[in-house]
PDB file of C-alpha atoms in Angstrom:
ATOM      1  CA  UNK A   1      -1.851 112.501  54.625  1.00 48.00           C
ATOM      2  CA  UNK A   2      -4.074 109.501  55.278  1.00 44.00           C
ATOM      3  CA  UNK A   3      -6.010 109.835  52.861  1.00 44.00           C
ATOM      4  CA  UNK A   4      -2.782 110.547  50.336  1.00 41.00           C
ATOM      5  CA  UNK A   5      -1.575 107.249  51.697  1.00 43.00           C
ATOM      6  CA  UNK A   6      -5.365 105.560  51.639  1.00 46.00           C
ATOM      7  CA  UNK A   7      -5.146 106.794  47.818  1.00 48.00           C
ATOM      8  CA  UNK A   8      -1.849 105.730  46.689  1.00 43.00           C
ATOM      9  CA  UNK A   9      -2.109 102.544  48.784  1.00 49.00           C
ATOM     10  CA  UNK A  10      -5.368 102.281  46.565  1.00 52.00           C
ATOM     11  CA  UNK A  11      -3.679 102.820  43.540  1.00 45.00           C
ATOM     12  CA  UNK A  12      -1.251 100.526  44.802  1.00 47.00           C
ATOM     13  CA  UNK A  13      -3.330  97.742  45.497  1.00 49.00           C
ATOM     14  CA  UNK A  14      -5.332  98.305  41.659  1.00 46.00           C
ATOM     15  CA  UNK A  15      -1.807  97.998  40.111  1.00 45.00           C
ATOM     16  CA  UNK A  16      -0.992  94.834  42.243  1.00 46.00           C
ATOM     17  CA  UNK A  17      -4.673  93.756  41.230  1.00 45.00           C
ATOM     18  CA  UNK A  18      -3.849  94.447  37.552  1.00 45.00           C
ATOM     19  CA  UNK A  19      -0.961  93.589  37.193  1.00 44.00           C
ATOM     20  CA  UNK A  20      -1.865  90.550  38.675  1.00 45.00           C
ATOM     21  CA  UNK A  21      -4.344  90.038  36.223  1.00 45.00           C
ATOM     22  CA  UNK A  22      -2.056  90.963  33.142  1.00 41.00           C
ATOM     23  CA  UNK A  23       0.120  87.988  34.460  1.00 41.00           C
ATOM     24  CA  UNK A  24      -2.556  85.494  34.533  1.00 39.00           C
ATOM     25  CA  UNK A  25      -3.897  85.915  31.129  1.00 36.00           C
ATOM     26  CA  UNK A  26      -0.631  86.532  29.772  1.00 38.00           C
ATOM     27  CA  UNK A  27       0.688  83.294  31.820  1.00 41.00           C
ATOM     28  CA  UNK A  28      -2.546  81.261  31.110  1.00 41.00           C
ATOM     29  CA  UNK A  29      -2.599  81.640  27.045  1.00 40.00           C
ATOM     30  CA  UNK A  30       1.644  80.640  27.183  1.00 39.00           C
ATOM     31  CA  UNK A  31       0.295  77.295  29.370  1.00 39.00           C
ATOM     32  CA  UNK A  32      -2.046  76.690  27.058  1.00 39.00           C
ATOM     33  CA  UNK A  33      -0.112  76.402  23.930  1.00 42.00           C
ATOM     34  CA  UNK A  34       2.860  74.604  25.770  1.00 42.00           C
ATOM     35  CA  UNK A  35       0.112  71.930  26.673  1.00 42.00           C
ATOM     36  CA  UNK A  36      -1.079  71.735  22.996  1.00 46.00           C
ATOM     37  CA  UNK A  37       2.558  70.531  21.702  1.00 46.00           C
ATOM     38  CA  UNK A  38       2.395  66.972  23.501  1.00 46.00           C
ATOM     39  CA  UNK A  39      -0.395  65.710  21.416  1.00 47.00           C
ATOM     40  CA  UNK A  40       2.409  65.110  18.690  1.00 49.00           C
ATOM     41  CA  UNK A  41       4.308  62.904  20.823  1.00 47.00           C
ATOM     42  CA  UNK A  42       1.768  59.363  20.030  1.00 48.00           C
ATOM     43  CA  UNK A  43       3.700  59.344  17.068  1.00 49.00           C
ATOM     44  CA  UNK A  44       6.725  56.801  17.411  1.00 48.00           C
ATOM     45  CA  UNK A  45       3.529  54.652  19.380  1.00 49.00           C
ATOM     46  CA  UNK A  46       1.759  54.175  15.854  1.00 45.00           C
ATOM     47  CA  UNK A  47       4.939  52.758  14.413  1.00 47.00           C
ATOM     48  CA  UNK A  48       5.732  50.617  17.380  1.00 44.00           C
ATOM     49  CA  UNK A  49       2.539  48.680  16.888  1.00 47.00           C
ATOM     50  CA  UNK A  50       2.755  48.494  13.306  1.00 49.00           C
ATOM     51  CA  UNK A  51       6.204  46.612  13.296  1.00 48.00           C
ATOM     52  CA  UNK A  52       4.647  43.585  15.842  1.00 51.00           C
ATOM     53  CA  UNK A  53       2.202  42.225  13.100  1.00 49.00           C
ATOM     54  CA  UNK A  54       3.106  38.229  13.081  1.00 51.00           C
ATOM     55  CA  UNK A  55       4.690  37.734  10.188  1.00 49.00           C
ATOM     56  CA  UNK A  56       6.432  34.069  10.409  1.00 50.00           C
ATOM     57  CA  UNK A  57       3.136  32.316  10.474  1.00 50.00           C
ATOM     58  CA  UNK A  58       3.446  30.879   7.168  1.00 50.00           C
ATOM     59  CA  UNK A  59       6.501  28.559   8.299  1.00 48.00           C
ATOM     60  CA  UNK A  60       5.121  27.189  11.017  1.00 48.00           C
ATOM     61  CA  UNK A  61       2.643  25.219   8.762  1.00 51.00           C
ATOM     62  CA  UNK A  62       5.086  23.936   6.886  1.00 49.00           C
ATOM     63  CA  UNK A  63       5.779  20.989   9.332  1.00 47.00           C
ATOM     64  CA  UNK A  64       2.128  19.916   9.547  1.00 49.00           C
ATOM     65  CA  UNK A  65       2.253  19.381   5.725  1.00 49.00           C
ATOM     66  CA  UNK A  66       5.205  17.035   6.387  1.00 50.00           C
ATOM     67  CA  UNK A  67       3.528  15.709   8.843  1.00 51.00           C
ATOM     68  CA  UNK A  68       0.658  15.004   7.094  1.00 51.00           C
ATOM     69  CA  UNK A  69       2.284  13.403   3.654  1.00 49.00           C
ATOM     70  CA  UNK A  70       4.428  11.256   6.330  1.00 50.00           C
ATOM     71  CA  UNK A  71       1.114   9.654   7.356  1.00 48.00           C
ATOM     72  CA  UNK A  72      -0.302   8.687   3.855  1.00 47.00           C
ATOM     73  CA  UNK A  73       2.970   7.115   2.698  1.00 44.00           C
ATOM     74  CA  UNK A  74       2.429   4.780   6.340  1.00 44.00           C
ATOM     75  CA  UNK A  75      -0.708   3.786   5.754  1.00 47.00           C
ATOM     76  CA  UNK A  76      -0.082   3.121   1.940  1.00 40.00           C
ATOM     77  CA  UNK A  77       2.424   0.318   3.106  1.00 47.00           C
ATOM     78  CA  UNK A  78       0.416  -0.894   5.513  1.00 64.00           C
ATOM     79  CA  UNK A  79      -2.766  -1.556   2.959  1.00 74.00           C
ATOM     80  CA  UNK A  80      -3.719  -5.326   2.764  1.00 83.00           C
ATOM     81  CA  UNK A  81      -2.545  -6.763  -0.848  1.00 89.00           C
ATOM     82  CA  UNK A  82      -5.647  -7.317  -3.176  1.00 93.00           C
ATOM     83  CA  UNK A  83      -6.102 -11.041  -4.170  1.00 93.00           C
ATOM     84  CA  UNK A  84      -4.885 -10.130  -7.675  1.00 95.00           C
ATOM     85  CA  UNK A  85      -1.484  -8.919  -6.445  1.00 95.00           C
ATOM     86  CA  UNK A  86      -1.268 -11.688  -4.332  1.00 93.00           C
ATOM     87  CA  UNK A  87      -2.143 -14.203  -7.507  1.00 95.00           C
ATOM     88  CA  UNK A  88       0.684 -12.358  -9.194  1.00 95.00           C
ATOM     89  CA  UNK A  89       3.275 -13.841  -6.116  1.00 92.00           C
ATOM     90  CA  UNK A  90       1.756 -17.087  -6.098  1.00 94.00           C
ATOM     91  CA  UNK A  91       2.470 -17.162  -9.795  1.00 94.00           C
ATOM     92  CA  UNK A  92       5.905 -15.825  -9.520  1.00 92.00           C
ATOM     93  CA  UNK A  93       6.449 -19.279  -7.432  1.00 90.00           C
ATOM     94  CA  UNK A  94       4.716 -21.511  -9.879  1.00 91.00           C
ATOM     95  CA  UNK A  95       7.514 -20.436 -12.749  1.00 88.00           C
ATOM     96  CA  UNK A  96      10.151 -20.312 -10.202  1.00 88.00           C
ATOM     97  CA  UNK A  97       9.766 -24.026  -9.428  1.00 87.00           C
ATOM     98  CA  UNK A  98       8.989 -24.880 -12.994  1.00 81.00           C
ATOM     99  CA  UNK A  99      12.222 -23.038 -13.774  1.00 79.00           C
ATOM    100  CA  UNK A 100      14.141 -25.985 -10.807  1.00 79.00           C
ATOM    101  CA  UNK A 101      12.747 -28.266 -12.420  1.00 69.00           C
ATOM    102  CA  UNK A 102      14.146 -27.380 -16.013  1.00 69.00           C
ATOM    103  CA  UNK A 103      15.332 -24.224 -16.622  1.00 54.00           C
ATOM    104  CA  UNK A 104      14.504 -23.975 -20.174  1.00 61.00           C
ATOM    105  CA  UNK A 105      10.859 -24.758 -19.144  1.00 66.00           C
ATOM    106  CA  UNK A 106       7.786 -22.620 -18.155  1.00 64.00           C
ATOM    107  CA  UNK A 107       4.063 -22.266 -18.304  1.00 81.00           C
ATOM    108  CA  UNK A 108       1.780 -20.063 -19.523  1.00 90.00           C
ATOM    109  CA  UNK A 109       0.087 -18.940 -16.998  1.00 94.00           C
ATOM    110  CA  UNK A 110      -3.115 -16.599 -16.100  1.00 96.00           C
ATOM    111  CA  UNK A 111      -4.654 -15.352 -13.397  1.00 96.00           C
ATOM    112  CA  UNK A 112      -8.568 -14.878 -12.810  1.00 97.00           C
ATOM    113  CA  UNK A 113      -8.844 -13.051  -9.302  1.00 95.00           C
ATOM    114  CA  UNK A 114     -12.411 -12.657  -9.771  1.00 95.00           C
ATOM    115  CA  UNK A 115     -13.248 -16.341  -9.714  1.00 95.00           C
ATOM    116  CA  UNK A 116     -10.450 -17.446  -7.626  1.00 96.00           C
ATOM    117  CA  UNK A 117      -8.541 -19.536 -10.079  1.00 97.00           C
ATOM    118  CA  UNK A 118      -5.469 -19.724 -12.138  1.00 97.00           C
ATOM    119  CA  UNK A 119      -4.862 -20.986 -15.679  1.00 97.00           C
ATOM    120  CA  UNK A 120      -1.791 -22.890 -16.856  1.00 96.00           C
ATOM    121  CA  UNK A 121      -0.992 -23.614 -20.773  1.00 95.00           C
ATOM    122  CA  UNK A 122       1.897 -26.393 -20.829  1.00 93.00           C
ATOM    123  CA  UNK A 123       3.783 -27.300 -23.606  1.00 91.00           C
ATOM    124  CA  UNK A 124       4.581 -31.229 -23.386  1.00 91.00           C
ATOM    125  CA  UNK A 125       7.875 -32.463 -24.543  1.00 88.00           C
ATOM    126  CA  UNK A 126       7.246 -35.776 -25.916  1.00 90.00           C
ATOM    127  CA  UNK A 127       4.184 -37.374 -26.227  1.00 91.00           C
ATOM    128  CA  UNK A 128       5.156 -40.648 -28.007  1.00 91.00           C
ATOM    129  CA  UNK A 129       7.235 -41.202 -24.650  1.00 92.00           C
ATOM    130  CA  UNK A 130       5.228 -42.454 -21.692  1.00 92.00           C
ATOM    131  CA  UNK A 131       7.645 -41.886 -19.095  1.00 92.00           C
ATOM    132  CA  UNK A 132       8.045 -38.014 -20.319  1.00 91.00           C
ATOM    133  CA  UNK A 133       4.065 -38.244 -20.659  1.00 92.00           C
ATOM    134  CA  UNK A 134       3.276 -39.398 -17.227  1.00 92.00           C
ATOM    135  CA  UNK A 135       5.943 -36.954 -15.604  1.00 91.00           C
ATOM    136  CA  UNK A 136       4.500 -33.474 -17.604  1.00 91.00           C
ATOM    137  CA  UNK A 137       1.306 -34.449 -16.493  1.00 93.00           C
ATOM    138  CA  UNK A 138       2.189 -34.871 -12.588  1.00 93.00           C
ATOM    139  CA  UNK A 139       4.100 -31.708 -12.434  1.00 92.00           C
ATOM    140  CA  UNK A 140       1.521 -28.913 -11.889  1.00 93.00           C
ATOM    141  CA  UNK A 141       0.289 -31.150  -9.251  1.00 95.00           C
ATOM    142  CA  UNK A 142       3.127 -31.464  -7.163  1.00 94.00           C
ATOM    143  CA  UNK A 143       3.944 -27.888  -8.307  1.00 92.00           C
ATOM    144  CA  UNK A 144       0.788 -26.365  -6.472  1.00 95.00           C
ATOM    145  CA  UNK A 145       1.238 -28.680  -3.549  1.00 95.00           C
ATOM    146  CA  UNK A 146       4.860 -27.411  -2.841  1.00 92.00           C
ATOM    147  CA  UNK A 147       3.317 -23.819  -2.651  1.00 92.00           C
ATOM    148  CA  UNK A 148       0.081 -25.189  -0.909  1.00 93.00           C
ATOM    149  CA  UNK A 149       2.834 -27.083   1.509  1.00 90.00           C
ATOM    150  CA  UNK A 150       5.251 -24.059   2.426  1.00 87.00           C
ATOM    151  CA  UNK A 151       2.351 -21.698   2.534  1.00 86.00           C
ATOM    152  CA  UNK A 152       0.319 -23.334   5.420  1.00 85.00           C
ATOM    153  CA  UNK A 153       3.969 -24.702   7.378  1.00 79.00           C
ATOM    154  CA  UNK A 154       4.870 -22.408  10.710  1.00 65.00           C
ATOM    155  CA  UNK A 155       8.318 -22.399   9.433  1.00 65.00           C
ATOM    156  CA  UNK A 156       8.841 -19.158   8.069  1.00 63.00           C
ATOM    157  CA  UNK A 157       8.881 -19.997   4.260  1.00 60.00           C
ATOM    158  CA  UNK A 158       6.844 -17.267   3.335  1.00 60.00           C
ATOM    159  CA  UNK A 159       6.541 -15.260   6.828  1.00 58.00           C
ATOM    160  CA  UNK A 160       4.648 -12.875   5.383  1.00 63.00           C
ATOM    161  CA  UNK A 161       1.886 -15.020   3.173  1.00 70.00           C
ATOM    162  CA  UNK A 162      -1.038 -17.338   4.056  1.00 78.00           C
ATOM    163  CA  UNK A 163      -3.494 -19.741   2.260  1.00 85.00           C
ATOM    164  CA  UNK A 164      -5.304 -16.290   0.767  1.00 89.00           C
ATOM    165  CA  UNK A 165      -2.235 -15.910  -1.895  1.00 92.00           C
ATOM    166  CA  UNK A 166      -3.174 -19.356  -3.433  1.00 94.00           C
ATOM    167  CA  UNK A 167      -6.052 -20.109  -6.128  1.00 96.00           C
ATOM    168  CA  UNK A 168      -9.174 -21.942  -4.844  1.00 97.00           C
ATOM    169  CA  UNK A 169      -8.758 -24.021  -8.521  1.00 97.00           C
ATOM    170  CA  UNK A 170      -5.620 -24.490 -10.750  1.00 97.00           C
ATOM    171  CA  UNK A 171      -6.995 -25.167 -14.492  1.00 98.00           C
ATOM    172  CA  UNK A 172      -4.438 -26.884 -16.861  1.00 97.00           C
ATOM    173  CA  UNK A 173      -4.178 -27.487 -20.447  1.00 97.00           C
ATOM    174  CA  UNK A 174      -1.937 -29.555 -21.673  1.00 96.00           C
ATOM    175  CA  UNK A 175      -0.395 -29.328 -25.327  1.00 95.00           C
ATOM    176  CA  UNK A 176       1.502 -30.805 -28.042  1.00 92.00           C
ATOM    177  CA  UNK A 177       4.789 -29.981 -29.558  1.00 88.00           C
ATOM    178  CA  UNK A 178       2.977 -28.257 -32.278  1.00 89.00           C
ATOM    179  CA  UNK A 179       0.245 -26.857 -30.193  1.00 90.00           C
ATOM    180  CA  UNK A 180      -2.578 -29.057 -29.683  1.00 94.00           C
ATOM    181  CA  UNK A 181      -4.663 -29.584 -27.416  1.00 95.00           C
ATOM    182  CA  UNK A 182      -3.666 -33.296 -26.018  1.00 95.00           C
ATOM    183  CA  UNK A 183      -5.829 -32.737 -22.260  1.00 96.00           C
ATOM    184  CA  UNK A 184      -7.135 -30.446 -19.622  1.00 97.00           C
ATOM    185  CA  UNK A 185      -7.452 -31.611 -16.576  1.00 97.00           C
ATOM    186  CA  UNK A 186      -7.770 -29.498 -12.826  1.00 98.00           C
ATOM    187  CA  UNK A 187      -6.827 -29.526  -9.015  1.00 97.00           C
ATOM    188  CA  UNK A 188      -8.507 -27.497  -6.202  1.00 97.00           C
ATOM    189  CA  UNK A 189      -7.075 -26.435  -3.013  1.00 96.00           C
ATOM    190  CA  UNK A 190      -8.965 -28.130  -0.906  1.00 96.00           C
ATOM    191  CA  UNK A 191      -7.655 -31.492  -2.066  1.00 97.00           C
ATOM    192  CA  UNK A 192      -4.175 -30.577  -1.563  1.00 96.00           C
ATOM    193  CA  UNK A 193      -4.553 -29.068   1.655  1.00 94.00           C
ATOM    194  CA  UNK A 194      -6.099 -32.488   2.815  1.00 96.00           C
ATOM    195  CA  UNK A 195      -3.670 -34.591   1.768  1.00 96.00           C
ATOM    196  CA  UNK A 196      -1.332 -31.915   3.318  1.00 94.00           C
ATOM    197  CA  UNK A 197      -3.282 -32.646   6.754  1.00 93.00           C
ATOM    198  CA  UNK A 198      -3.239 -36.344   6.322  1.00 95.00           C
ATOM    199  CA  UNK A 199      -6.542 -36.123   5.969  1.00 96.00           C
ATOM    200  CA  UNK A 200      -6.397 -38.230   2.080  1.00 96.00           C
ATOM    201  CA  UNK A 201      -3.492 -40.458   1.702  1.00 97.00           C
ATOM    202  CA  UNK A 202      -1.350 -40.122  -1.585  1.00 95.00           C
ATOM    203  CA  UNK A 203      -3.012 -43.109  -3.667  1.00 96.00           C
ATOM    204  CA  UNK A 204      -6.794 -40.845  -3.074  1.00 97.00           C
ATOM    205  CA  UNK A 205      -4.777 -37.626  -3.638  1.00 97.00           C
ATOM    206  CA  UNK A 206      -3.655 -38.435  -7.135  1.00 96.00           C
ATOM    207  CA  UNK A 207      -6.807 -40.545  -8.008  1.00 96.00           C
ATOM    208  CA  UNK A 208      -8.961 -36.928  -7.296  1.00 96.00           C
ATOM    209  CA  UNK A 209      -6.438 -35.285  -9.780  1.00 97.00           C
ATOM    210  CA  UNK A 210      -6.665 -38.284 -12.566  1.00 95.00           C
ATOM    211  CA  UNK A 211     -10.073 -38.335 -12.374  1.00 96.00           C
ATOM    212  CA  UNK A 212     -11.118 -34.638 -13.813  1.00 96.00           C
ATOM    213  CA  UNK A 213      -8.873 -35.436 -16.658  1.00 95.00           C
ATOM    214  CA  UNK A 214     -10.469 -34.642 -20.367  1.00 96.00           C
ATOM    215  CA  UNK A 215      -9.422 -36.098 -23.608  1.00 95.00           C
ATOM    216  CA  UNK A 216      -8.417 -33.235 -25.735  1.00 95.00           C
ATOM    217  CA  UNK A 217      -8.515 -33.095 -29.749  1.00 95.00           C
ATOM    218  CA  UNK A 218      -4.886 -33.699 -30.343  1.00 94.00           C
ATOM    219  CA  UNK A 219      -4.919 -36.737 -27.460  1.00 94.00           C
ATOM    220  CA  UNK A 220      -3.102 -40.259 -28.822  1.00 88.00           C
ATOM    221  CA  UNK A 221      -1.678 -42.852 -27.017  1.00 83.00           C
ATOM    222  CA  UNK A 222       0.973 -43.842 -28.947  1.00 76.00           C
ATOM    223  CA  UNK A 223       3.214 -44.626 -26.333  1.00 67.00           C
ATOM    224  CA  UNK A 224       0.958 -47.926 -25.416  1.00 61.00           C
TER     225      UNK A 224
END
């Protein structure tokens, strides 16, 4: 009977043993398969990351151009005038005044930034009358020292304008009704702006002016 027992619990123990062993292959190929299935999961990952790609970068430059087209337009105002622009405002005054004076009257006028200086053609309106004569050759003169006058002043005439908007000379030809040349005479800046100072008196003023005075071919003196 022992050995009955011995042998089934033998048998017994080969079947535990086997059936033990049935289980673990049987359980270890199921595991195995069940642990393949999760490497599908990354999935929904792959399309997470492909929806965060920056895609409003474009408008954020779009202020920098403003920005940038903002800055040019400052410093464009800002520029300093060039002298012939600045000739151009200093003959706007000339005719303006000319204009106060009579406003059917006006020069011809020209400017010549490169050599500092500004030509005037003017029409005179009667030169067999001395008084007429006299008073068409003295306007230019007092013309340029009006401008010379408010220019240089500290009281806010032209705020935003200095001695640099006048012409260093101021050439003149003066003409006949019909269009001759009767004289040409000039003035220069420098004279003006002494007598402005005090530095000439009026008399030595006008005799600088009369003295670069030229005889044109249509000249007379008829009035004498």
């Amino acid at each position: 009977m022992t050995n009955i027992k011995t042998m089934f619990g033998g048998v017994a123990l080969a079947l535990l043993i086997m059936s033990a062993g049935c289980s673990t292959f049987i359980g270890g190929s199921g595991p195995a398969e069940e642990t393949d299935m999760p490497t599908q999961t990354p999935e929904p990952m792959t399309e997470i990351t492909e929806t965060t790609t920056p895609v409003p970068t474009e408008t954020k430059n779009k202020p920098v151009a403003t920005e940038e087209v903002e800055t040019k337009t400052e410093s464009a105002t800002e520029r300093e005038l060039s002298k012939a622009e600045k000739f151009e405002k200093f003959d706007e005054n000339m005719q303006r005044i000319y204009r106060k004076l009579d406003y059917n009257r006006s020069a011809e006028t020209e400017i010549f930034p490169e050599n500092d200086s500004y030509h005037m053609t003017i029409q005179m309106r009667d030169t067999t009358n001395r008084s007429k004569t006299v008073d068409d050759r003295l306007d230019p003169l007092w013309n340029y020292y009006v401008i010379v006058e408010d220019y240089n002043d500290n009281d806010d005439s032209y705020s935003d304008r200095d001695h640099t908007y006048i012409p260093d000379t101021v050439n003149i030809t003066f003409v006949t009704e019909d269009g001759g040349a009767f004289e040409t005479t000039y003035i220069k800046y420098n004279w003006a702006y002494k007598y402005y100072t005090d530095e000439w008196s009026l008399r030595v003023f006008m005799a600088k002016y009369g003295s670069t005075t030229k005889e044109g071919p249509a000249y007379h003196d008829k009035w004498k």
